[in-house]
Tab-separated table of C-alpha atoms in Angstrom:
chain	number	residue	atom	x	y	z
A	186	GLN	CA	-51.175	-62.115	-133.121
A	187	VAL	CA	-49.122	-59.131	-132.005
A	188	ARG	CA	-46.651	-60.228	-129.365
A	189	LEU	CA	-43.478	-59.234	-127.593
A	190	GLU	CA	-41.446	-62.117	-126.217
A	191	GLN	CA	-38.750	-61.441	-123.656
A	192	SER	CA	-35.730	-63.389	-122.553
A	193	GLY	CA	-35.651	-65.464	-119.407
A	194	ALA	CA	-34.871	-64.524	-115.833
A	195	GLU	CA	-31.327	-63.509	-114.921
A	196	VAL	CA	-29.326	-63.624	-111.712
A	197	LYS	CA	-26.275	-61.382	-111.639
A	198	LYS	CA	-23.659	-60.235	-109.181
A	199	PRO	CA	-23.194	-56.548	-108.399
A	200	GLY	CA	-21.020	-54.855	-110.985
A	201	ALA	CA	-21.971	-57.268	-113.728
A	202	SER	CA	-23.887	-56.487	-116.906
A	203	VAL	CA	-27.044	-58.008	-118.328
A	204	LYS	CA	-28.439	-57.886	-121.851
A	205	LEU	CA	-32.181	-58.397	-122.216
A	206	SER	CA	-34.008	-59.177	-125.424
A	207	CYS	CA	-37.472	-58.395	-126.713
A	208	LYS	CA	-38.618	-60.188	-129.865
A	209	ALA	CA	-41.553	-58.767	-131.791
A	210	SER	CA	-43.980	-60.745	-133.911
A	211	GLY	CA	-47.289	-60.154	-135.655
A	212	TYR	CA	-46.533	-56.629	-136.828
A	213	THR	CA	-43.914	-54.584	-138.672
A	214	PHE	CA	-41.108	-54.279	-136.142
A	215	THR	CA	-39.722	-51.086	-137.658
A	216	GLY	CA	-43.092	-49.357	-137.511
A	217	HIS	CA	-43.311	-48.818	-133.768
A	218	HIS	CA	-40.945	-47.498	-131.119
A	219	ILE	CA	-40.092	-49.885	-128.315
A	220	ASN	CA	-39.900	-48.568	-124.777
A	221	TRP	CA	-38.364	-50.210	-121.729
A	222	VAL	CA	-40.042	-49.878	-118.347
A	223	ARG	CA	-39.052	-51.490	-115.073
A	224	GLN	CA	-40.842	-52.317	-111.869
A	225	THR	CA	-38.772	-52.604	-108.737
A	226	PRO	CA	-40.040	-54.603	-105.740
A	227	GLY	CA	-42.890	-52.791	-104.083
A	228	GLN	CA	-42.564	-49.832	-106.415
A	229	GLY	CA	-44.413	-48.523	-109.402
A	230	LEU	CA	-43.453	-48.394	-113.040
A	231	GLU	CA	-40.322	-46.510	-114.075
A	232	TRP	CA	-39.702	-45.517	-117.684
A	233	MET	CA	-36.120	-46.132	-118.808
A	234	GLY	CA	-35.984	-45.130	-122.450
A	235	TRP	CA	-36.961	-45.842	-126.022
A	236	ILE	CA	-35.567	-47.088	-129.290
A	237	ASN	CA	-36.744	-46.445	-132.813
A	238	PRO	CA	-36.277	-49.842	-134.475
A	239	ASN	CA	-36.283	-48.233	-137.920
A	240	SER	CA	-33.423	-45.783	-137.403
A	241	GLY	CA	-31.824	-47.172	-134.284
A	242	ALA	CA	-32.189	-43.801	-132.562
A	243	THR	CA	-32.496	-43.991	-128.810
A	244	GLY	CA	-33.491	-41.808	-125.906
A	245	TYR	CA	-32.903	-42.446	-122.240
A	246	ALA	CA	-34.191	-41.085	-118.986
A	247	GLN	CA	-31.356	-39.074	-117.463
A	248	LYS	CA	-31.082	-41.503	-114.577
A	249	PHE	CA	-30.094	-44.297	-116.976
A	250	GLN	CA	-27.837	-42.399	-119.354
A	251	GLY	CA	-24.341	-43.783	-119.466
A	252	TRP	CA	-25.090	-47.212	-118.086
A	253	VAL	CA	-28.038	-48.453	-120.150
A	254	THR	CA	-27.733	-49.141	-123.876
A	255	MET	CA	-30.616	-49.977	-126.182
A	256	SER	CA	-30.116	-51.558	-129.574
A	257	ARG	CA	-31.968	-53.633	-132.147
A	258	ASP	CA	-31.515	-56.233	-134.843
A	259	THR	CA	-34.125	-55.670	-137.520
A	260	SER	CA	-33.271	-58.966	-139.264
A	261	ILE	CA	-34.778	-60.850	-136.334
A	262	SER	CA	-37.246	-58.175	-135.122
A	263	THR	CA	-35.565	-57.982	-131.740
A	264	ALA	CA	-34.791	-55.103	-129.433
A	265	TYR	CA	-32.156	-55.292	-126.732
A	266	MET	CA	-31.332	-53.444	-123.574
A	267	GLU	CA	-28.001	-53.814	-121.814
A	268	VAL	CA	-27.660	-52.627	-118.247
A	269	ASN	CA	-24.138	-52.214	-116.944
A	270	ARG	CA	-22.632	-51.945	-113.475
A	271	LEU	CA	-25.614	-53.593	-111.857
A	272	LYS	CA	-26.467	-52.721	-108.279
A	273	SER	CA	-28.777	-54.449	-105.824
A	274	ASP	CA	-31.456	-51.838	-106.377
A	275	ASP	CA	-31.549	-52.764	-110.055
A	276	THR	CA	-33.359	-55.919	-108.998
A	277	ALA	CA	-36.619	-55.544	-110.902
A	278	ILE	CA	-38.882	-56.832	-113.611
A	279	TYR	CA	-37.942	-55.259	-116.913
A	280	TYR	CA	-40.657	-54.856	-119.527
A	281	CYS	CA	-40.483	-53.901	-123.165
A	282	ALA	CA	-43.579	-52.258	-124.605
A	283	ARG	CA	-44.707	-51.078	-128.016
A	284	VAL	CA	-45.840	-47.535	-128.725
A	285	ASP	CA	-49.171	-47.100	-130.515
A	286	TYR	CA	-49.163	-43.742	-132.299
A	287	SER	CA	-52.861	-44.030	-133.107
A	288	ARG	CA	-53.653	-44.199	-129.406
A	289	GLY	CA	-51.918	-41.122	-128.080
A	290	GLU	CA	-48.579	-42.940	-127.933
A	291	ALA	CA	-49.921	-45.307	-125.317
A	292	LEU	CA	-48.005	-48.520	-124.689
A	293	ASP	CA	-50.453	-50.930	-126.224
A	294	ILE	CA	-48.526	-54.201	-126.183
A	295	TRP	CA	-46.220	-55.290	-123.382
A	296	GLY	CA	-43.862	-58.199	-123.109
A	297	PRO	CA	-44.218	-60.586	-120.166
A	298	GLY	CA	-41.209	-59.052	-118.449
A	299	THR	CA	-37.776	-60.336	-117.490
A	300	ARG	CA	-36.948	-60.688	-113.818
A	301	VAL	CA	-33.415	-59.574	-113.015
A	302	THR	CA	-32.045	-60.345	-109.589
A	303	VAL	CA	-28.825	-58.671	-108.493
B	202	SER	CA	-40.731	-33.052	-114.006
B	203	TYR	CA	-44.412	-33.773	-114.175
B	204	VAL	CA	-45.811	-35.672	-111.188
B	205	LEU	CA	-48.897	-37.884	-111.014
B	206	THR	CA	-50.582	-38.870	-107.767
B	207	GLN	CA	-52.837	-41.835	-107.005
B	208	PRO	CA	-54.259	-43.261	-103.786
B	209	PRO	CA	-52.398	-46.412	-102.730
B	210	SER	CA	-55.519	-48.510	-102.489
B	211	VAL	CA	-59.225	-48.682	-103.207
B	212	SER	CA	-61.569	-51.351	-101.895
B	213	VAL	CA	-64.888	-52.207	-103.496
B	214	ALA	CA	-67.544	-54.871	-103.143
B	215	PRO	CA	-68.420	-57.066	-106.109
B	216	GLY	CA	-71.026	-55.461	-108.311
B	217	GLN	CA	-70.230	-51.977	-107.069
B	218	THR	CA	-68.273	-49.191	-108.784
B	219	ALA	CA	-64.577	-48.490	-108.261
B	220	THR	CA	-63.325	-44.979	-108.885
B	221	ILE	CA	-59.591	-44.431	-109.214
B	222	PRO	CA	-58.350	-40.835	-109.369
B	223	CYS	CA	-55.108	-39.673	-110.918
B	224	GLY	CA	-54.010	-36.164	-110.002
B	225	GLY	CA	-51.687	-33.850	-111.865
B	226	ILE	CA	-51.384	-30.139	-112.531
B	227	ASN	CA	-53.726	-29.313	-115.418
B	228	ILE	CA	-53.884	-32.990	-116.302
B	229	GLY	CA	-57.077	-32.186	-118.195
B	230	THR	CA	-54.912	-30.701	-120.953
B	231	ARG	CA	-53.072	-33.986	-121.438
B	232	SER	CA	-53.956	-37.428	-122.765
B	233	VAL	CA	-54.142	-39.965	-119.972
B	234	HIS	CA	-53.698	-43.692	-120.371
B	235	TRP	CA	-54.508	-46.391	-117.836
B	236	TYR	CA	-52.893	-49.781	-117.369
B	237	GLN	CA	-53.985	-52.794	-115.377
B	238	ARG	CA	-51.333	-55.044	-113.885
B	239	LYS	CA	-52.260	-58.302	-112.225
B	240	PRO	CA	-49.724	-60.182	-110.103
B	241	GLY	CA	-47.239	-62.044	-112.250
B	242	GLN	CA	-48.587	-60.599	-115.471
B	243	ALA	CA	-47.562	-57.827	-117.839
B	244	PRO	CA	-49.458	-54.551	-117.748
B	245	VAL	CA	-52.471	-54.267	-120.043
B	246	LEU	CA	-53.713	-51.036	-121.576
B	247	VAL	CA	-57.354	-50.619	-120.485
B	248	VAL	CA	-58.063	-46.982	-121.380
B	249	TYR	CA	-56.207	-44.626	-123.718
B	250	ASP	CA	-56.653	-40.968	-124.609
B	251	ASP	CA	-58.618	-40.343	-121.435
B	252	SER	CA	-61.694	-42.404	-122.249
B	253	ASP	CA	-61.193	-44.801	-125.177
B	254	ARG	CA	-60.977	-48.561	-124.753
B	255	PRO	CA	-58.824	-50.936	-126.778
B	256	SER	CA	-60.682	-53.809	-128.356
B	257	GLY	CA	-61.291	-56.604	-125.892
B	258	ILE	CA	-61.564	-54.355	-122.852
B	259	PRO	CA	-65.036	-54.556	-121.270
B	260	GLU	CA	-67.323	-51.542	-121.401
B	261	ARG	CA	-67.287	-51.632	-117.612
B	262	PHE	CA	-63.971	-49.768	-117.831
B	263	SER	CA	-64.346	-46.068	-118.539
B	264	GLY	CA	-62.285	-42.942	-118.102
B	265	SER	CA	-62.636	-39.209	-117.804
B	266	ASN	CA	-60.255	-36.278	-117.480
B	267	SER	CA	-60.806	-32.691	-116.462
B	268	GLY	CA	-59.017	-30.003	-114.511
B	269	ASN	CA	-56.446	-31.535	-112.215
B	270	THR	CA	-57.890	-35.045	-112.039
B	271	ALA	CA	-58.288	-37.942	-114.410
B	272	THR	CA	-60.462	-40.844	-113.317
B	273	LEU	CA	-60.699	-44.517	-114.173
B	274	THR	CA	-64.085	-45.997	-113.331
B	275	ILE	CA	-64.777	-49.701	-113.137
B	276	SER	CA	-68.498	-50.467	-113.065
B	277	ARG	CA	-70.025	-53.716	-111.799
B	278	VAL	CA	-66.715	-54.771	-110.339
B	279	GLU	CA	-65.776	-58.438	-110.603
B	280	ALA	CA	-63.254	-60.460	-108.646
B	281	GLY	CA	-61.075	-60.606	-111.761
B	282	ASP	CA	-60.678	-56.828	-111.703
B	283	GLU	CA	-58.482	-57.041	-108.619
B	284	ALA	CA	-55.159	-55.571	-109.761
B	285	ASP	CA	-52.893	-52.557	-109.667
B	286	TYR	CA	-53.939	-49.688	-111.904
B	287	PHE	CA	-51.489	-47.078	-113.180
B	288	CYS	CA	-52.224	-43.821	-114.933
B	289	GLN	CA	-49.710	-42.445	-117.416
B	290	VAL	CA	-49.129	-39.306	-119.449
B	291	TRP	CA	-46.568	-38.380	-122.063
B	292	ASP	CA	-44.481	-35.359	-121.153
B	293	SER	CA	-42.066	-34.101	-123.785
B	294	SER	CA	-40.682	-31.445	-121.456
B	295	SER	CA	-39.790	-33.981	-118.812
B	296	ASP	CA	-36.731	-36.144	-118.565
B	297	HIS	CA	-39.111	-39.099	-118.303
B	298	PHE	CA	-41.181	-38.973	-121.467
B	299	TYR	CA	-43.513	-41.576	-120.070
B	300	VAL	CA	-44.649	-40.492	-116.622
B	301	PHE	CA	-46.499	-43.078	-114.539
B	302	GLY	CA	-48.558	-42.617	-111.453
B	303	PRO	CA	-47.530	-44.639	-108.389
B	304	GLY	CA	-50.406	-47.064	-108.904
B	305	THR	CA	-53.589	-47.925	-107.033
B	306	LYS	CA	-54.269	-51.404	-105.701
B	307	VAL	CA	-57.919	-52.305	-106.259
B	308	THR	CA	-59.139	-54.899	-103.789
B	309	VAL	CA	-62.445	-56.658	-104.379
B	310	LEU	CA	-63.981	-57.423	-101.017
């Protein structure tokens, strides 16, 4: 079964950093980009960036450049996202999601989300 | 950057049809995907490439896209369809490659 498992909820103080994990199973981890999307309270979905697990290449929405870092460990099929200098408005649910190239690059599998409270 | 619009809410009686529009300039030239998000759960892809359904998604969910509006239609609505629905396009010219609509809350009366 194709799954993305995410790390547990976090509570952080302003100015702190948080590193979230997203473990893939049931498919070839290096075969699909992973995207990170967040949902802030009462708001919609906001795309943050992507990582190519095969090459390690990343791309970020301009808003997040410089304070979000995405990485991966292919030996354990896990993607990571570190958010630095947290602010109260970073309180959100953070999702990782897999890209399906055969479906117009739709995000076909999503993790359950990690709630981060700042 | 490319902007998508959706009505905040749609209400529908059980057994009736819910129609959820997603507006965008010349959206008919793009592939539109739709996601369902129930409270406390991760989003689920329900329609991709305008009108295709992933396996496991009921035929009651259908999509169309033309001109400046894409539409998700839910036929024979059930109580379990109550959720937020988001449209999404991929925009390589935008800072945000994945552009989401603001979401529409579907309430089953």
